[in-house]
Amino acid sequence: MKPIQLLIAALIGASASGAEARKPNVLIFYLDDMAYGDPACYGGKLAPTPHMDSLAANGVRFTDGYVSACVCAPSRVGLMTGRYQARSGHDSNEGDLALGETTIAQRMKDIGYATALVGKWHLGSGKDTLPAARGFDFSVGSVGNLGGEGVKTGFYRGTERLPKLDGAPVTSPLYAREACGFIERSQAGPWFLCLAFNAVHNPNVASEAVLARFPELKRRERDYAASLAEADNAIGTVLAKLRSLGLEENTLIFCISDNGDSSPYANQEGLRGHKWLLWEGGIRVPWLVQWKGRIPAGRVVSTPVIQLDVLPTALAAARAELKPAWQLDGVNLLPLLEGGAGQPPRQALYWRFGPQFAIRQGDWKLVKAAKDMEPMLVNLANDRSEAHDLSATHADKRKELQTLWDQWNAPMPPPIGNGKSWDGEEVRTAKKQQKKEKPVK
């Protein structure tokens, strides 16, 4: 081989080696109480969501994407740990993330990533339980839910608790700015960022400019639409920052809602139930993934996935070892995302929410969504609205799923706390509130 050919080969090899060595950035958009059908790419018509839609167009849209809980805090436990929250008894919104659990931020930090949490935390309010103590290099946002005049539980920046952040309670644009600042500072990479919105959880608030885009809607419906639109705007702001820095091609992006809706103006696309319930409407959510440098664009996939899969998928993308000792419940979705036809290597998906429980295996689901109801067997392939109980005609399948769930649940500790957030009272209160909320001038 001639010297010039050797030089060219060496340069090509060095370039390929450098590309291989670059670990992808990982970005999670975690919406709050956004219904399955709220984004336009899932059928939503109330508010335009062009930036969420762009993730679907440039990546994968899952039709059967789930979260492991029907309320906020336990859903976040599953996201942060890649493990069912039942493993630590964290079924409800009560309690802090168990100190024995290892977060996705700690896992990513161990392999050289800068880490950040911007937005709602809801997993602890003390210095030893805020994000800064759980592996996040940079963190700012609300400790829990927003309240009428500000927040119920306050804000945080690092280990410091704050009564207010500038711009609150309209937090979506604020969080977008903080997220962009972290990305700018960390652009040399690799970095991991979770942007956890307060939107569209009540109270629905938005800036005046966004509210003005919906003059035809009455006040509460307008507020919900604007809250959704402003969260989508914030996603667009962060995506624009990635593009301006040349980072989008090498960033693995997830966009998921933490649970089902809590508003009468949400679009459930025919799913039964809402937040607080283990019907599909409480746990099936928008589930989008984009990685322009790796994942084929524009695919719609019906394989069931769950937010527990985010952690092992992110680690696999970073070429990190997944250790059996971690007892992860999520699985690596990269083969599926890249176009593989195989199913994720798991037997079933499981849920426990106090007296409620559910299991999905294939198209079959066994669900007990109220304390006093008998478990109901449905086939989601032809009954997505869970209207028809097939227990009588498929007794063997009902028994099989009940046995599987019992075996899964047997080693789990009981739910922590006094159960007031899953014993049915808050469920009844939430349902009554939804009925009371009527559009007003």
mmCIF file of C-alpha atoms in Angstrom, residues 80-387:
data_model
loop_
_atom_site.group_PDB
_atom_site.id
_atom_site.type_symbol
_atom_site.label_atom_id
_atom_site.label_comp_id
_atom_site.label_asym_id
_atom_site.label_seq_id
_atom_site.Cartn_x
_atom_site.Cartn_y
_atom_site.Cartn_z
ATOM 1 C CA MET A 80 -35.214 6.767 38.398
ATOM 2 C CA THR A 81 -34.355 3.163 39.332
ATOM 3 C CA GLY A 82 -35.424 0.947 36.419
ATOM 4 C CA ARG A 83 -37.144 -1.193 39.054
ATOM 5 C CA TYR A 84 -40.748 -1.687 40.053
ATOM 6 C CA GLN A 85 -41.522 0.697 42.885
ATOM 7 C CA ALA A 86 -43.168 -2.217 44.720
ATOM 8 C CA ARG A 87 -39.643 -3.502 45.434
ATOM 9 C CA SER A 88 -39.329 -0.738 48.012
ATOM 10 C CA GLY A 89 -43.035 -0.550 48.923
ATOM 11 C CA HIS A 90 -43.330 2.870 47.262
ATOM 12 C CA ASP A 91 -46.798 2.297 45.790
ATOM 13 C CA SER A 92 -48.219 5.711 46.597
ATOM 14 C CA ASN A 93 -47.289 9.399 46.666
ATOM 15 C CA GLU A 94 -46.243 9.023 50.301
ATOM 16 C CA GLY A 95 -42.611 8.782 51.364
ATOM 17 C CA ASP A 96 -39.176 9.489 49.883
ATOM 18 C CA LEU A 97 -37.194 7.473 47.386
ATOM 19 C CA ALA A 98 -35.591 4.732 49.492
ATOM 20 C CA LEU A 99 -31.954 5.507 50.255
ATOM 21 C CA GLY A 100 -31.014 1.954 49.283
ATOM 22 C CA GLU A 101 -32.142 2.538 45.690
ATOM 23 C CA THR A 102 -29.602 3.623 43.061
ATOM 24 C CA THR A 103 -30.815 6.228 40.573
ATOM 25 C CA ILE A 104 -30.246 6.484 36.844
ATOM 26 C CA ALA A 105 -28.189 9.617 37.581
ATOM 27 C CA GLN A 106 -25.839 7.631 39.808
ATOM 28 C CA ARG A 107 -25.548 4.906 37.172
ATOM 29 C CA MET A 108 -24.769 7.457 34.442
ATOM 30 C CA LYS A 109 -22.382 9.403 36.632
ATOM 31 C CA ASP A 110 -20.443 6.211 37.334
ATOM 32 C CA ILE A 111 -19.664 5.912 33.610
ATOM 33 C CA GLY A 112 -18.529 9.494 33.162
ATOM 34 C CA TYR A 113 -21.712 11.451 32.461
ATOM 35 C CA ALA A 114 -22.572 14.935 33.734
ATOM 36 C CA THR A 115 -26.074 14.668 35.213
ATOM 37 C CA ALA A 116 -28.994 17.048 35.720
ATOM 38 C CA LEU A 117 -32.580 17.061 36.922
ATOM 39 C CA VAL A 118 -34.627 20.096 35.956
ATOM 40 C CA GLY A 119 -38.215 20.253 37.158
ATOM 41 C CA LYS A 120 -40.513 18.307 39.430
ATOM 42 C CA TRP A 121 -38.845 15.840 41.809
ATOM 43 C CA HIS A 122 -41.540 14.492 44.184
ATOM 44 C CA LEU A 123 -39.188 11.940 45.783
ATOM 45 C CA GLY A 124 -37.998 13.742 48.885
ATOM 46 C CA SER A 125 -37.516 17.223 50.306
ATOM 47 C CA GLY A 126 -34.569 16.900 52.697
ATOM 48 C CA LYS A 127 -30.912 17.509 51.924
ATOM 49 C CA ASP A 128 -30.295 13.763 51.834
ATOM 50 C CA THR A 129 -33.259 13.102 49.546
ATOM 51 C CA LEU A 130 -33.227 15.998 47.063
ATOM 52 C CA PRO A 131 -31.776 15.296 43.572
ATOM 53 C CA ALA A 132 -28.369 16.703 44.522
ATOM 54 C CA ALA A 133 -28.000 13.837 47.008
ATOM 55 C CA ARG A 134 -29.159 11.222 44.496
ATOM 56 C CA GLY A 135 -26.541 11.598 41.803
ATOM 57 C CA PHE A 136 -27.492 14.812 40.015
ATOM 58 C CA ASP A 137 -24.638 17.283 39.500
ATOM 59 C CA PHE A 138 -27.099 20.064 38.664
ATOM 60 C CA SER A 139 -30.694 20.278 39.836
ATOM 61 C CA VAL A 140 -33.410 22.892 40.053
ATOM 62 C CA GLY A 141 -37.190 22.735 40.114
ATOM 63 C CA SER A 142 -40.214 22.090 42.302
ATOM 64 C CA VAL A 143 -40.069 19.700 45.234
ATOM 65 C CA GLY A 144 -43.601 18.505 44.452
ATOM 66 C CA ASN A 145 -46.760 19.799 42.855
ATOM 67 C CA LEU A 146 -47.567 23.418 42.111
ATOM 68 C CA GLY A 147 -50.252 25.093 44.204
ATOM 69 C CA GLY A 148 -52.689 27.916 43.601
ATOM 70 C CA GLU A 149 -50.468 30.846 44.537
ATOM 71 C CA GLY A 150 -47.083 29.220 44.086
ATOM 72 C CA VAL A 151 -46.339 25.668 45.156
ATOM 73 C CA LYS A 152 -47.451 23.367 47.927
ATOM 74 C CA THR A 153 -43.965 22.214 48.819
ATOM 75 C CA GLY A 154 -41.613 24.837 47.443
ATOM 76 C CA PHE A 155 -38.687 24.741 45.061
ATOM 77 C CA TYR A 156 -35.072 23.626 45.239
ATOM 78 C CA ARG A 157 -31.768 24.498 43.638
ATOM 79 C CA GLY A 158 -29.123 21.956 44.501
ATOM 80 C CA THR A 159 -29.378 21.331 48.237
ATOM 81 C CA GLU A 160 -31.063 24.677 48.904
ATOM 82 C CA ARG A 161 -34.816 24.871 49.454
ATOM 83 C CA LEU A 162 -36.426 27.995 47.974
ATOM 84 C CA PRO A 163 -39.879 29.542 48.499
ATOM 85 C CA LYS A 164 -40.066 30.552 44.836
ATOM 86 C CA LEU A 165 -38.299 30.580 41.491
ATOM 87 C CA ASP A 166 -38.506 33.551 39.154
ATOM 88 C CA GLY A 167 -41.273 32.909 36.679
ATOM 89 C CA ALA A 168 -43.169 30.363 38.778
ATOM 90 C CA PRO A 169 -45.821 29.055 38.783
ATOM 91 C CA VAL A 170 -45.436 29.174 34.978
ATOM 92 C CA THR A 171 -42.515 26.766 34.993
ATOM 93 C CA SER A 172 -42.241 25.253 31.498
ATOM 94 C CA PRO A 173 -40.259 28.141 29.942
ATOM 95 C CA LEU A 174 -38.216 28.476 33.138
ATOM 96 C CA TYR A 175 -37.281 24.801 33.035
ATOM 97 C CA ALA A 176 -36.426 25.044 29.334
ATOM 98 C CA ARG A 177 -33.958 27.871 30.076
ATOM 99 C CA GLU A 178 -32.344 25.930 32.917
ATOM 100 C CA ALA A 179 -32.105 22.806 30.752
ATOM 101 C CA CYS A 180 -30.522 24.740 27.898
ATOM 102 C CA GLY A 181 -28.015 26.277 30.292
ATOM 103 C CA PHE A 182 -26.961 22.836 31.494
ATOM 104 C CA ILE A 183 -26.630 21.559 27.917
ATOM 105 C CA GLU A 184 -24.561 24.597 26.933
ATOM 106 C CA ARG A 185 -22.217 24.101 29.879
ATOM 107 C CA SER A 186 -21.950 20.352 29.291
ATOM 108 C CA GLN A 187 -21.789 20.287 25.494
ATOM 109 C CA ALA A 188 -18.417 18.547 25.459
ATOM 110 C CA GLY A 189 -20.395 15.615 26.851
ATOM 111 C CA PRO A 190 -21.478 13.096 27.555
ATOM 112 C CA TRP A 191 -24.411 14.280 29.646
ATOM 113 C CA PHE A 192 -27.695 12.976 31.049
ATOM 114 C CA LEU A 193 -30.652 15.303 31.616
ATOM 115 C CA CYS A 194 -34.158 14.646 32.903
ATOM 116 C CA LEU A 195 -36.533 17.561 32.296
ATOM 117 C CA ALA A 196 -39.603 16.801 34.428
ATOM 118 C CA PHE A 197 -42.446 19.208 33.743
ATOM 119 C CA ASN A 198 -45.143 20.368 36.160
ATOM 120 C CA ALA A 199 -47.435 20.613 33.133
ATOM 121 C CA VAL A 200 -50.101 19.475 32.583
ATOM 122 C CA HIS A 201 -50.805 18.686 36.251
ATOM 123 C CA ASN A 202 -53.224 21.119 37.871
ATOM 124 C CA PRO A 203 -53.237 24.004 38.424
ATOM 125 C CA ASN A 204 -53.052 24.584 34.683
ATOM 126 C CA VAL A 205 -51.048 27.770 34.222
ATOM 127 C CA ALA A 206 -49.376 29.343 31.207
ATOM 128 C CA SER A 207 -47.930 32.644 30.055
ATOM 129 C CA GLU A 208 -50.288 35.298 28.731
ATOM 130 C CA ALA A 209 -48.893 35.004 25.215
ATOM 131 C CA VAL A 210 -49.725 31.301 25.067
ATOM 132 C CA LEU A 211 -53.145 31.749 26.702
ATOM 133 C CA ALA A 212 -53.959 34.281 23.989
ATOM 134 C CA ARG A 213 -53.569 31.571 21.341
ATOM 135 C CA PHE A 214 -56.825 29.934 22.486
ATOM 136 C CA PRO A 215 -59.451 32.725 22.538
ATOM 137 C CA GLU A 216 -62.224 30.378 21.405
ATOM 138 C CA LEU A 217 -61.973 28.185 24.529
ATOM 139 C CA LYS A 218 -63.586 28.853 27.889
ATOM 140 C CA ARG A 219 -61.264 29.556 30.766
ATOM 141 C CA ARG A 220 -60.434 26.167 32.267
ATOM 142 C CA GLU A 221 -60.233 24.399 28.944
ATOM 143 C CA ARG A 222 -58.097 27.266 27.639
ATOM 144 C CA ASP A 223 -55.791 26.951 30.639
ATOM 145 C CA TYR A 224 -55.329 23.219 30.005
ATOM 146 C CA ALA A 225 -54.680 23.728 26.290
ATOM 147 C CA ALA A 226 -52.177 26.500 26.968
ATOM 148 C CA SER A 227 -50.381 24.447 29.618
ATOM 149 C CA LEU A 228 -49.962 21.619 27.108
ATOM 150 C CA ALA A 229 -48.871 23.979 24.331
ATOM 151 C CA GLU A 230 -46.326 25.750 26.545
ATOM 152 C CA ALA A 231 -44.784 22.441 27.624
ATOM 153 C CA ASP A 232 -44.455 21.529 23.948
ATOM 154 C CA ASN A 233 -42.875 24.941 23.293
ATOM 155 C CA ALA A 234 -40.333 24.172 26.018
ATOM 156 C CA ILE A 235 -39.498 20.859 24.374
ATOM 157 C CA GLY A 236 -38.979 22.783 21.148
ATOM 158 C CA THR A 237 -36.650 25.219 22.884
ATOM 159 C CA VAL A 238 -34.462 22.382 24.157
ATOM 160 C CA LEU A 239 -34.463 20.608 20.787
ATOM 161 C CA ALA A 240 -33.426 23.872 19.119
ATOM 162 C CA LYS A 241 -30.522 24.162 21.568
ATOM 163 C CA LEU A 242 -29.375 20.657 20.673
ATOM 164 C CA ARG A 243 -29.449 21.536 16.982
ATOM 165 C CA SER A 244 -27.612 24.821 17.465
ATOM 166 C CA LEU A 245 -24.793 22.982 19.243
ATOM 167 C CA GLY A 246 -24.741 20.106 16.754
ATOM 168 C CA LEU A 247 -25.777 17.603 19.434
ATOM 169 C CA GLU A 248 -29.122 16.285 18.231
ATOM 170 C CA GLU A 249 -27.730 13.416 16.133
ATOM 171 C CA ASN A 250 -25.898 12.035 19.149
ATOM 172 C CA THR A 251 -28.645 12.460 21.740
ATOM 173 C CA LEU A 252 -31.004 9.659 22.762
ATOM 174 C CA ILE A 253 -34.319 11.329 23.615
ATOM 175 C CA PHE A 254 -37.330 9.931 25.474
ATOM 176 C CA CYS A 255 -40.666 11.730 25.849
ATOM 177 C CA ILE A 256 -43.128 10.077 28.248
ATOM 178 C CA SER A 257 -45.961 11.087 30.585
ATOM 179 C CA ASP A 258 -45.699 10.029 34.228
ATOM 180 C CA ASN A 259 -49.263 8.644 34.309
ATOM 181 C CA GLY A 260 -52.708 9.173 32.832
ATOM 182 C CA ASP A 261 -54.781 12.323 32.879
ATOM 183 C CA SER A 262 -56.402 14.213 35.755
ATOM 184 C CA SER A 263 -58.419 16.721 33.727
ATOM 185 C CA PRO A 264 -61.869 16.612 32.095
ATOM 186 C CA TYR A 265 -60.321 18.309 29.058
ATOM 187 C CA ALA A 266 -57.745 15.587 28.377
ATOM 188 C CA ASN A 267 -58.063 13.249 25.407
ATOM 189 C CA GLN A 268 -57.911 9.579 26.366
ATOM 190 C CA GLU A 269 -58.585 8.276 22.853
ATOM 191 C CA GLY A 270 -61.173 5.839 24.169
ATOM 192 C CA LEU A 271 -59.111 4.376 27.013
ATOM 193 C CA ARG A 272 -60.957 3.538 30.205
ATOM 194 C CA GLY A 273 -60.132 5.313 33.450
ATOM 195 C CA HIS A 274 -57.772 8.085 34.451
ATOM 196 C CA LYS A 275 -54.972 8.832 36.874
ATOM 197 C CA TRP A 276 -55.384 6.947 40.199
ATOM 198 C CA LEU A 277 -56.709 3.840 38.437
ATOM 199 C CA LEU A 278 -55.029 0.849 36.803
ATOM 200 C CA TRP A 279 -57.314 0.870 33.815
ATOM 201 C CA GLU A 280 -55.453 1.682 30.596
ATOM 202 C CA GLY A 281 -56.294 5.382 30.959
ATOM 203 C CA GLY A 282 -54.236 5.549 34.150
ATOM 204 C CA ILE A 283 -51.089 3.783 32.948
ATOM 205 C CA ARG A 284 -50.910 3.839 29.113
ATOM 206 C CA VAL A 285 -49.211 7.067 28.060
ATOM 207 C CA PRO A 286 -47.485 8.826 25.155
ATOM 208 C CA TRP A 287 -44.116 7.103 24.673
ATOM 209 C CA LEU A 288 -41.700 8.561 22.113
ATOM 210 C CA VAL A 289 -38.027 7.864 21.401
ATOM 211 C CA GLN A 290 -35.663 9.670 19.024
ATOM 212 C CA TRP A 291 -31.989 9.071 18.291
ATOM 213 C CA LYS A 292 -31.328 10.454 14.854
ATOM 214 C CA GLY A 293 -27.900 8.955 14.585
ATOM 215 C CA ARG A 294 -29.115 5.439 15.383
ATOM 216 C CA ILE A 295 -32.904 4.860 15.301
ATOM 217 C CA PRO A 296 -34.840 4.722 11.998
ATOM 218 C CA ALA A 297 -37.387 7.527 11.706
ATOM 219 C CA GLY A 298 -41.153 7.446 11.473
ATOM 220 C CA ARG A 299 -41.835 4.006 12.959
ATOM 221 C CA VAL A 300 -44.967 3.104 14.907
ATOM 222 C CA VAL A 301 -44.450 0.121 17.208
ATOM 223 C CA SER A 302 -47.150 -1.767 19.110
ATOM 224 C CA THR A 303 -44.833 -3.801 21.348
ATOM 225 C CA PRO A 304 -45.593 -3.011 25.018
ATOM 226 C CA VAL A 305 -42.837 -1.017 26.724
ATOM 227 C CA ILE A 306 -42.622 0.656 30.121
ATOM 228 C CA GLN A 307 -40.696 3.563 31.643
ATOM 229 C CA LEU A 308 -38.586 1.060 33.602
ATOM 230 C CA ASP A 309 -36.874 0.366 30.264
ATOM 231 C CA VAL A 310 -35.365 3.850 30.050
ATOM 232 C CA LEU A 311 -32.499 3.179 32.474
ATOM 233 C CA PRO A 312 -31.204 -0.069 30.924
ATOM 234 C CA THR A 313 -31.662 1.336 27.406
ATOM 235 C CA ALA A 314 -29.674 4.466 28.270
ATOM 236 C CA LEU A 315 -26.889 2.414 29.847
ATOM 237 C CA ALA A 316 -26.799 0.054 26.871
ATOM 238 C CA ALA A 317 -26.566 3.035 24.518
ATOM 239 C CA ALA A 318 -23.555 4.190 26.540
ATOM 240 C CA ARG A 319 -22.061 0.695 26.191
ATOM 241 C CA ALA A 320 -22.180 0.124 29.942
ATOM 242 C CA GLU A 321 -22.546 -3.270 31.569
ATOM 243 C CA LEU A 322 -25.960 -4.143 33.027
ATOM 244 C CA LYS A 323 -25.267 -6.177 36.149
ATOM 245 C CA PRO A 324 -27.706 -8.896 37.321
ATOM 246 C CA ALA A 325 -27.034 -7.862 40.923
ATOM 247 C CA TRP A 326 -28.908 -4.611 40.266
ATOM 248 C CA GLN A 327 -32.149 -6.597 39.802
ATOM 249 C CA LEU A 328 -33.413 -4.243 37.110
ATOM 250 C CA ASP A 329 -36.968 -4.839 35.926
ATOM 251 C CA GLY A 330 -36.637 -2.771 32.766
ATOM 252 C CA VAL A 331 -34.992 -4.147 29.626
ATOM 253 C CA ASN A 332 -32.736 -2.764 26.907
ATOM 254 C CA LEU A 333 -34.947 -1.585 24.046
ATOM 255 C CA LEU A 334 -32.151 -0.793 21.567
ATOM 256 C CA PRO A 335 -32.695 -3.920 19.434
ATOM 257 C CA LEU A 336 -36.402 -3.080 19.159
ATOM 258 C CA LEU A 337 -35.748 0.617 18.534
ATOM 259 C CA GLU A 338 -33.275 -0.176 15.777
ATOM 260 C CA GLY A 339 -35.850 -2.214 13.891
ATOM 261 C CA GLY A 340 -35.515 -5.687 15.344
ATOM 262 C CA ALA A 341 -38.582 -7.903 15.188
ATOM 263 C CA GLY A 342 -38.037 -9.727 18.476
ATOM 264 C CA GLN A 343 -39.920 -9.041 21.695
ATOM 265 C CA PRO A 344 -38.266 -7.611 24.812
ATOM 266 C CA PRO A 345 -37.085 -10.466 27.073
ATOM 267 C CA ARG A 346 -39.724 -10.421 29.793
ATOM 268 C CA GLN A 347 -42.676 -12.546 30.797
ATOM 269 C CA ALA A 348 -45.218 -9.832 31.562
ATOM 270 C CA LEU A 349 -45.763 -6.292 32.868
ATOM 271 C CA TYR A 350 -47.016 -5.878 36.443
ATOM 272 C CA TRP A 351 -48.770 -3.188 38.470
ATOM 273 C CA ARG A 352 -49.667 -2.791 42.144
ATOM 274 C CA PHE A 353 -51.383 0.229 43.615
ATOM 275 C CA GLY A 354 -52.609 -0.604 47.104
ATOM 276 C CA PRO A 355 -55.697 -2.804 46.650
ATOM 277 C CA GLN A 356 -55.541 -2.397 42.867
ATOM 278 C CA PHE A 357 -53.427 -4.641 40.671
ATOM 279 C CA ALA A 358 -52.928 -5.502 37.016
ATOM 280 C CA ILE A 359 -50.813 -7.709 34.787
ATOM 281 C CA ARG A 360 -50.385 -7.643 31.013
ATOM 282 C CA GLN A 361 -49.034 -10.604 29.053
ATOM 283 C CA GLY A 362 -49.218 -10.273 25.292
ATOM 284 C CA ASP A 363 -52.647 -8.842 24.513
ATOM 285 C CA TRP A 364 -54.187 -10.225 27.709
ATOM 286 C CA LYS A 365 -54.678 -8.087 30.801
ATOM 287 C CA LEU A 366 -56.051 -8.994 34.206
ATOM 288 C CA VAL A 367 -57.056 -5.891 36.160
ATOM 289 C CA LYS A 368 -58.568 -5.106 39.545
ATOM 290 C CA ALA A 369 -59.100 -1.335 39.514
ATOM 291 C CA ALA A 370 -61.143 -0.928 42.695
ATOM 292 C CA LYS A 371 -60.986 -2.347 46.198
ATOM 293 C CA ASP A 372 -64.267 -4.198 45.937
ATOM 294 C CA MET A 373 -64.257 -5.361 42.311
ATOM 295 C CA GLU A 374 -63.457 -8.846 41.075
ATOM 296 C CA PRO A 375 -60.433 -9.044 38.764
ATOM 297 C CA MET A 376 -61.459 -8.590 35.137
ATOM 298 C CA LEU A 377 -59.861 -10.319 32.141
ATOM 299 C CA VAL A 378 -59.693 -8.340 28.898
ATOM 300 C CA ASN A 379 -58.018 -8.752 25.531
ATOM 301 C CA LEU A 380 -56.547 -5.401 24.551
ATOM 302 C CA ALA A 381 -56.116 -6.338 20.901
ATOM 303 C CA ASN A 382 -59.834 -5.942 20.299
ATOM 304 C CA ASP A 383 -61.036 -4.269 23.507
ATOM 305 C CA ARG A 384 -58.759 -1.342 24.281
ATOM 306 C CA SER A 385 -61.569 0.293 26.280
ATOM 307 C CA GLU A 386 -61.666 -2.703 28.672
ATOM 308 C CA ALA A 387 -65.427 -3.067 28.349
#
